[in-house]
Short mmCIF file of C-alpha atoms in Angstrom, two decimals:
data_model
loop_
_atom_site.label_atom_id
_atom_site.label_comp_id
_atom_site.label_asym_id
_atom_site.label_seq_id
_atom_site.Cartn_x
_atom_site.Cartn_y
_atom_site.Cartn_z
CA MET A 8 -132.83 8.23 -97.33
CA LYS A 9 -135.78 8.47 -99.70
CA PRO A 10 -139.30 7.12 -99.05
CA GLY A 11 -138.75 4.25 -101.51
CA ASP A 12 -135.74 3.10 -99.49
CA PHE A 13 -138.03 1.99 -96.67
CA ASP A 14 -139.89 -0.40 -98.98
CA ARG A 15 -136.63 -1.67 -100.47
CA ALA A 16 -135.23 -2.26 -96.99
CA ARG A 17 -138.24 -4.37 -96.03
CA SER A 18 -138.00 -6.46 -99.19
CA HIS A 19 -134.29 -7.07 -98.61
CA LEU A 20 -134.94 -8.10 -95.00
CA ASP A 21 -137.61 -10.56 -96.19
CA ALA A 22 -135.06 -11.98 -98.66
CA GLY A 23 -132.62 -12.70 -95.83
CA GLN A 24 -130.28 -9.79 -96.47
CA THR A 25 -128.83 -7.40 -93.89
CA VAL A 26 -129.93 -3.75 -94.04
CA ILE A 27 -127.30 -1.25 -92.97
CA LEU A 28 -128.51 2.19 -91.87
CA SER A 29 -125.98 4.97 -91.33
CA CYS A 30 -126.21 8.67 -90.61
CA ALA A 31 -123.96 11.57 -89.71
CA GLN A 32 -122.97 13.09 -86.40
CA LYS A 33 -122.68 16.86 -86.42
CA VAL A 34 -120.75 19.92 -85.39
CA CYS A 35 -122.59 23.21 -84.82
CA LEU A 36 -120.72 26.28 -86.05
CA SER A 37 -123.34 28.76 -84.85
CA GLY A 38 -126.82 29.07 -83.34
CA ASP A 39 -126.52 26.40 -80.65
CA TYR A 40 -129.92 25.70 -79.04
CA GLY A 41 -131.62 27.95 -81.59
CA ASP A 42 -133.59 24.85 -82.59
CA MET A 43 -135.37 24.93 -79.22
CA HIS A 44 -137.02 28.26 -79.95
CA HIS A 45 -139.67 29.24 -82.47
CA GLY A 46 -137.99 31.03 -85.35
CA GLY A 47 -134.53 29.82 -84.33
CA VAL A 48 -131.76 29.06 -86.80
CA THR A 49 -128.57 26.98 -86.66
CA LEU A 50 -125.52 26.54 -88.89
CA THR A 51 -124.81 22.83 -88.60
CA ALA A 52 -122.34 20.57 -90.41
CA SER A 53 -122.99 16.87 -90.97
CA LEU A 54 -119.76 14.96 -90.44
CA THR A 55 -118.20 11.92 -92.07
CA ILE A 56 -118.50 10.20 -88.66
CA ARG A 57 -121.32 7.74 -89.36
CA PRO A 58 -122.73 5.46 -86.65
CA GLN A 59 -124.50 2.38 -88.05
CA LEU A 60 -127.47 0.18 -87.27
CA ARG A 61 -127.43 -3.24 -88.96
CA ILE A 62 -130.74 -5.12 -89.18
CA ARG A 63 -131.40 -8.72 -90.20
CA ARG A 64 -134.48 -10.84 -89.92
CA LEU A 65 -134.42 -13.90 -87.64
CA ALA A 66 -136.20 -17.15 -88.34
CA SER A 67 -137.39 -17.51 -84.76
CA ASN A 68 -136.98 -16.28 -81.18
CA ALA A 69 -137.53 -12.74 -79.91
CA SER A 70 -135.98 -9.66 -81.44
CA THR A 71 -132.63 -8.76 -79.94
CA VAL A 72 -130.53 -5.59 -79.72
CA LEU A 73 -126.74 -5.83 -79.83
CA ARG A 74 -124.01 -3.26 -79.54
CA ASP A 75 -120.92 -4.00 -81.63
CA GLY A 76 -122.16 -7.57 -81.86
CA ALA A 77 -122.33 -8.09 -78.08
CA PRO A 78 -125.52 -8.76 -76.09
CA PHE A 79 -127.13 -5.49 -75.13
CA SER A 80 -127.55 -6.58 -71.51
CA SER A 81 -123.95 -5.48 -71.01
CA PHE A 82 -124.85 -1.88 -71.91
CA ASP A 83 -127.96 -1.12 -69.87
CA GLY A 84 -126.55 2.31 -69.00
CA TRP A 85 -127.34 3.58 -72.51
CA LYS A 86 -130.85 4.90 -71.99
CA LEU A 87 -131.79 5.50 -75.64
CA ALA A 88 -130.83 1.96 -76.61
CA SER A 89 -132.80 0.62 -73.65
CA CYS A 90 -135.84 2.53 -74.92
CA PHE A 91 -135.26 1.16 -78.41
CA ARG A 92 -135.09 -2.37 -77.04
CA ASP A 93 -138.45 -1.81 -75.35
CA GLN A 94 -139.94 -0.55 -78.64
CA VAL A 95 -138.79 -3.49 -80.75
CA ALA A 96 -140.17 -5.96 -78.22
CA ALA A 97 -143.64 -5.12 -79.55
CA VAL A 98 -142.71 -5.36 -83.24
CA ALA A 99 -144.36 -8.06 -85.36
CA GLY A 100 -141.68 -10.43 -86.61
CA THR A 101 -138.25 -11.04 -85.12
CA TYR A 102 -135.08 -9.13 -85.94
CA GLU A 103 -131.51 -8.64 -84.81
CA PHE A 104 -130.49 -5.01 -84.46
CA ASN A 105 -126.75 -4.45 -84.13
CA VAL A 106 -125.84 -0.90 -83.11
CA VAL A 107 -122.34 0.22 -84.15
CA PRO A 108 -121.76 3.64 -82.54
CA SER A 109 -118.83 5.89 -83.33
CA THR A 110 -115.96 6.37 -80.91
CA LEU A 111 -116.70 10.12 -80.66
CA ARG A 112 -119.44 10.24 -78.04
CA ARG A 113 -120.27 12.64 -75.21
CA LEU A 114 -118.41 15.45 -76.97
CA GLY A 115 -121.28 17.59 -78.21
CA LEU A 116 -121.14 16.02 -81.68
CA GLY A 117 -124.72 14.79 -81.81
CA SER A 118 -124.15 11.10 -81.07
CA SER A 119 -127.51 10.75 -79.29
CA GLY A 120 -129.26 12.57 -82.14
CA ALA A 121 -127.70 10.24 -84.71
CA ALA A 122 -128.69 7.20 -82.63
CA SER A 123 -132.26 8.49 -82.42
CA VAL A 124 -132.40 8.88 -86.21
CA LEU A 125 -131.16 5.31 -86.68
CA PHE A 126 -133.65 3.96 -84.14
CA ALA A 127 -136.58 5.89 -85.65
CA ALA A 128 -135.68 4.73 -89.18
CA ALA A 129 -135.34 1.12 -88.04
CA LEU A 130 -138.72 1.21 -86.30
CA ALA A 131 -140.33 2.68 -89.44
CA ILE A 132 -138.85 -0.09 -91.59
CA VAL A 133 -139.96 -3.00 -89.41
CA ASN A 134 -143.37 -1.42 -88.70
CA GLY A 135 -144.15 -0.95 -92.41
CA SER A 136 -143.94 2.86 -92.52
CA SER A 137 -142.34 5.14 -95.10
CA LEU A 138 -141.15 8.58 -94.04
CA THR A 139 -140.04 11.74 -95.80
CA ARG A 140 -136.83 13.38 -94.55
CA GLU A 141 -138.85 15.86 -92.50
CA GLU A 142 -141.01 13.10 -91.03
CA LEU A 143 -137.89 11.12 -90.12
CA ILE A 144 -136.42 14.15 -88.34
CA ALA A 145 -139.69 14.60 -86.42
CA ALA A 146 -139.83 10.88 -85.56
CA ALA A 147 -136.23 10.91 -84.32
CA HIS A 148 -136.87 14.02 -82.21
CA THR A 149 -139.98 12.37 -80.75
CA PHE A 150 -137.95 9.25 -79.98
CA GLU A 151 -135.30 11.19 -78.08
CA VAL A 152 -137.67 13.56 -76.25
CA LYS A 153 -140.87 11.62 -75.58
CA ILE A 154 -139.55 8.06 -75.54
CA GLY A 155 -136.01 8.70 -74.32
CA GLY A 156 -137.06 11.46 -71.92
CA GLN A 157 -134.27 13.85 -72.95
CA THR A 158 -134.77 17.59 -73.46
CA CYS A 159 -133.42 18.81 -76.79
CA GLY A 160 -134.34 20.42 -80.09
CA PRO A 161 -134.26 18.74 -83.53
CA GLN A 162 -130.98 20.30 -84.72
CA ASP A 163 -128.90 17.11 -84.34
CA HIS A 164 -131.54 14.96 -86.02
CA ALA A 165 -131.78 17.37 -88.96
CA ALA A 166 -128.01 17.36 -89.44
CA SER A 167 -127.94 13.55 -89.36
CA VAL A 168 -130.62 13.33 -92.06
CA PHE A 169 -129.65 16.23 -94.37
CA GLY A 170 -125.87 15.93 -94.85
CA GLY A 171 -123.58 18.83 -95.78
CA LEU A 172 -123.35 22.23 -94.09
CA ASN A 173 -126.79 23.79 -93.72
CA LEU A 174 -128.41 26.90 -92.34
CA ILE A 175 -131.52 25.29 -90.82
CA GLU A 176 -134.63 27.19 -89.75
CA PHE A 177 -136.89 25.90 -86.98
CA PRO A 178 -139.60 24.75 -86.69
CA SER A 179 -140.05 24.74 -90.49
CA LEU A 180 -136.89 22.64 -91.11
CA VAL A 181 -136.14 24.71 -94.19
CA ALA A 182 -132.46 24.06 -94.95
CA GLN A 183 -130.17 26.22 -97.08
CA ARG A 184 -127.02 24.39 -98.22
CA ILE A 185 -123.94 26.51 -97.46
CA PRO A 186 -120.60 26.13 -99.31
CA TRP A 187 -117.93 25.31 -96.75
CA GLY A 188 -114.69 24.59 -98.63
CA GLY A 189 -113.41 28.16 -98.39
CA VAL A 190 -113.42 28.39 -94.61
CA TRP A 191 -113.04 24.80 -93.38
CA PRO A 192 -109.19 24.86 -93.60
CA ALA A 193 -109.25 27.85 -91.22
CA LEU A 194 -111.14 25.81 -88.61
CA SER A 195 -109.78 23.26 -86.19
CA PHE A 196 -111.52 21.17 -83.54
CA TRP A 197 -110.20 20.37 -80.08
CA SER A 198 -111.41 18.02 -77.37
CA SER A 199 -111.28 19.37 -73.83
CA ASP A 200 -112.25 15.90 -72.55
CA GLU A 201 -114.91 17.41 -70.29
CA ASP A 202 -117.89 15.13 -69.85
CA ARG A 203 -120.55 17.76 -69.26
CA ALA A 204 -123.88 16.01 -69.77
CA ALA A 205 -126.13 17.60 -72.39
CA PRO A 206 -129.25 17.67 -70.13
CA ALA A 207 -127.35 19.73 -67.55
CA VAL A 208 -126.19 22.22 -70.18
CA ILE A 209 -129.67 22.49 -71.68
CA GLN A 210 -131.28 23.14 -68.31
CA GLU A 211 -128.76 25.91 -67.66
CA VAL A 212 -129.50 27.46 -71.06
CA ILE A 213 -133.25 27.34 -70.32
CA ARG A 214 -132.68 28.95 -66.90
CA LEU A 215 -130.61 31.79 -68.36
CA HIS A 216 -132.85 32.28 -71.41
CA ARG A 217 -133.68 35.89 -72.33
CA PRO A 218 -135.63 36.97 -75.42
CA ASP A 219 -132.94 39.51 -76.35
CA ILE A 220 -130.31 36.77 -76.52
CA TRP A 221 -132.29 34.83 -79.11
CA GLU A 222 -132.94 38.02 -81.08
CA THR A 223 -129.14 38.39 -81.27
CA LYS A 224 -128.39 34.77 -82.12
CA GLY A 225 -130.45 34.50 -85.31
CA PRO A 226 -128.87 37.42 -87.23
CA LEU A 227 -125.42 36.44 -85.91
CA THR A 228 -125.82 32.89 -87.21
CA ARG A 229 -126.88 34.18 -90.62
CA LYS A 230 -123.79 36.42 -90.75
CA ILE A 231 -121.52 33.48 -89.92
CA ALA A 232 -123.26 31.41 -92.62
CA ALA A 233 -122.64 34.24 -95.11
CA ALA A 234 -118.96 34.32 -94.09
CA CYS A 235 -118.72 30.58 -94.80
CA ALA A 236 -120.45 30.95 -98.17
CA GLU A 237 -118.14 33.80 -99.19
CA GLY A 238 -114.95 32.22 -97.83
CA ASP A 239 -114.45 35.26 -95.58
CA THR A 240 -112.33 33.96 -92.71
CA VAL A 241 -111.95 37.42 -91.12
CA ALA A 242 -115.74 37.73 -90.81
CA LEU A 243 -115.87 34.11 -89.58
CA VAL A 244 -113.47 34.86 -86.73
CA ASP A 245 -115.40 38.00 -85.79
CA GLY A 246 -118.71 36.10 -85.82
CA LEU A 247 -117.43 33.20 -83.72
CA ARG A 248 -116.00 35.64 -81.16
CA ARG A 249 -119.48 37.14 -80.80
CA GLU A 250 -120.94 33.65 -80.62
CA ALA A 251 -118.67 32.83 -77.66
CA VAL A 252 -119.97 35.90 -75.81
CA VAL A 253 -123.54 34.67 -76.26
CA GLN A 254 -122.56 31.15 -75.19
CA ASN A 255 -121.02 32.52 -72.01
CA GLU A 256 -124.22 34.44 -71.24
CA LEU A 257 -126.14 31.16 -71.59
CA GLY A 258 -123.86 29.24 -69.22
CA MET A 259 -122.48 26.95 -71.92
CA LEU A 260 -118.78 27.38 -71.10
CA THR A 261 -116.93 25.83 -68.20
CA GLU A 262 -114.31 27.88 -66.37
CA ARG A 263 -111.57 26.00 -68.20
CA GLN A 264 -113.24 26.63 -71.56
CA ARG A 265 -113.55 30.33 -70.80
CA LYS A 266 -109.78 30.46 -70.23
CA VAL A 267 -109.13 28.65 -73.50
CA VAL A 268 -111.45 31.00 -75.41
CA ALA A 269 -109.64 34.00 -73.91
CA ALA A 270 -106.23 32.56 -74.83
CA VAL A 271 -107.31 31.90 -78.42
CA GLU A 272 -108.75 35.40 -78.79
CA ALA A 273 -105.57 36.94 -77.37
CA ALA A 274 -103.66 35.08 -80.10
CA GLY A 275 -105.92 36.57 -82.79
CA GLY A 276 -108.39 33.71 -83.26
CA ALA A 277 -111.83 32.72 -82.04
CA ALA A 278 -113.19 29.71 -80.16
CA LYS A 279 -116.60 28.42 -79.13
CA VAL A 280 -118.18 25.21 -77.87
CA SER A 281 -119.94 23.05 -80.44
CA GLY A 282 -123.50 22.43 -79.23
CA ALA A 283 -126.15 21.33 -78.72
CA GLY A 284 -124.48 18.41 -77.01
CA GLY A 285 -122.70 18.29 -73.67
CA GLY A 286 -119.77 20.41 -74.77
CA GLY A 287 -116.40 18.73 -75.04
CA ILE A 288 -115.42 19.97 -78.51
CA LEU A 289 -114.16 23.51 -79.10
CA VAL A 290 -114.44 25.02 -82.58
CA VAL A 291 -111.37 27.20 -83.18
CA ALA A 292 -110.98 29.63 -86.10
CA THR A 293 -108.13 31.69 -87.51
CA SER A 294 -108.28 34.36 -90.19
CA HIS A 295 -106.17 32.23 -92.53
CA ALA A 296 -105.96 28.56 -93.47
CA SER A 297 -103.21 26.70 -91.64
CA ALA A 298 -102.33 23.04 -91.23
CA GLN A 299 -101.25 23.89 -87.69
CA PRO A 300 -103.09 26.75 -85.92
CA PRO A 301 -100.56 29.32 -84.68
CA PHE A 302 -101.83 28.86 -81.13
CA GLY A 303 -101.96 25.05 -81.20
CA GLY A 304 -99.23 24.90 -78.59
CA GLN A 305 -101.28 27.02 -76.20
CA LEU A 306 -104.29 24.74 -76.67
CA ARG A 307 -102.18 21.69 -75.87
CA GLU A 308 -100.88 23.47 -72.76
CA HIS A 309 -104.52 23.61 -71.62
CA GLY A 310 -104.72 19.84 -72.12
CA LEU A 311 -106.69 19.94 -75.38
CA VAL A 312 -106.29 17.33 -78.11
CA ARG A 313 -106.95 18.06 -81.76
CA VAL A 314 -109.73 16.04 -83.43
CA THR A 315 -109.94 15.78 -87.22
CA LEU A 316 -113.47 16.41 -88.48
CA SER A 317 -114.69 16.56 -92.07
CA VAL A 318 -118.01 17.53 -93.62
CA GLY A 319 -119.88 14.80 -95.51
CA ASP A 320 -122.54 15.40 -98.15
CA GLN A 321 -124.44 12.22 -97.31
CA GLY A 322 -127.09 12.32 -94.62
CA MET A 323 -129.24 9.31 -93.74
CA GLY A 324 -128.30 6.35 -95.94
CA VAL A 325 -129.22 2.70 -96.45
CA GLU A 326 -127.13 -0.14 -97.86
CA PHE A 327 -127.70 -3.86 -98.25
CA ALA A 328 -125.39 -6.78 -97.51
#
């Protein structure tokens, strides 16, 4: 989304058209929670999973927030949307905001980060602001942390706005686009269906934080990014195995996930949790591309279900209807 898109969105709303905002969810291949530390770095892929926020101007009555077209009062358990509803109550003019989330939530795929980007962009549009990509990332992070009251870094927001696979430095938000086609076929993604809330994971990571861990994570993430860029699946497997060791030191893996990681490594692969969400998706790598990972049967024996994920080049986008 470019600064001019904000002005165009406002003019289309004034003309009675519907503005459709969409942005990507994400999967983190390396550097989970590196965005929470000065000088951290993450390797984060923006996915083709794209939650939406549809906005139209109303002739009268108060602004309203819907979810999948239904009155929001039925979904008061969604804290971020409740905060968004409170914010739009003070907006000049009246609008209908219809939130269309993806079905892949609470899996560590950045659904709350994507929602925060959509909410921050919508507020900028109706409040008359225009934001650069970096300003939108900062606004979304502020929305989730200061307004939503959730502890997190800006990794998910950056992935939602940038698109593609990027090595992202924090706090500068400098992003280096990484080619991913050579290694993506060697990766598969599996849901362990464990609803481990992101705030609980983050607090554990903060508790177990040690400076030497973060000194290890940055160079390791850069090596994994280089493996992706070079299409080196052997180096990718080696890097993700090391990443899993760091994750275990930071309390990111459940007992069940530790067993799965060990089983995958015994079969010659690597596995890690995709953060910085709650942790229900495991990233699994082999040293060769395969439509069916050679240890897929073992993963299913542990109760895991394969989830198809693809990288999308588009980050934050706006359409008109």
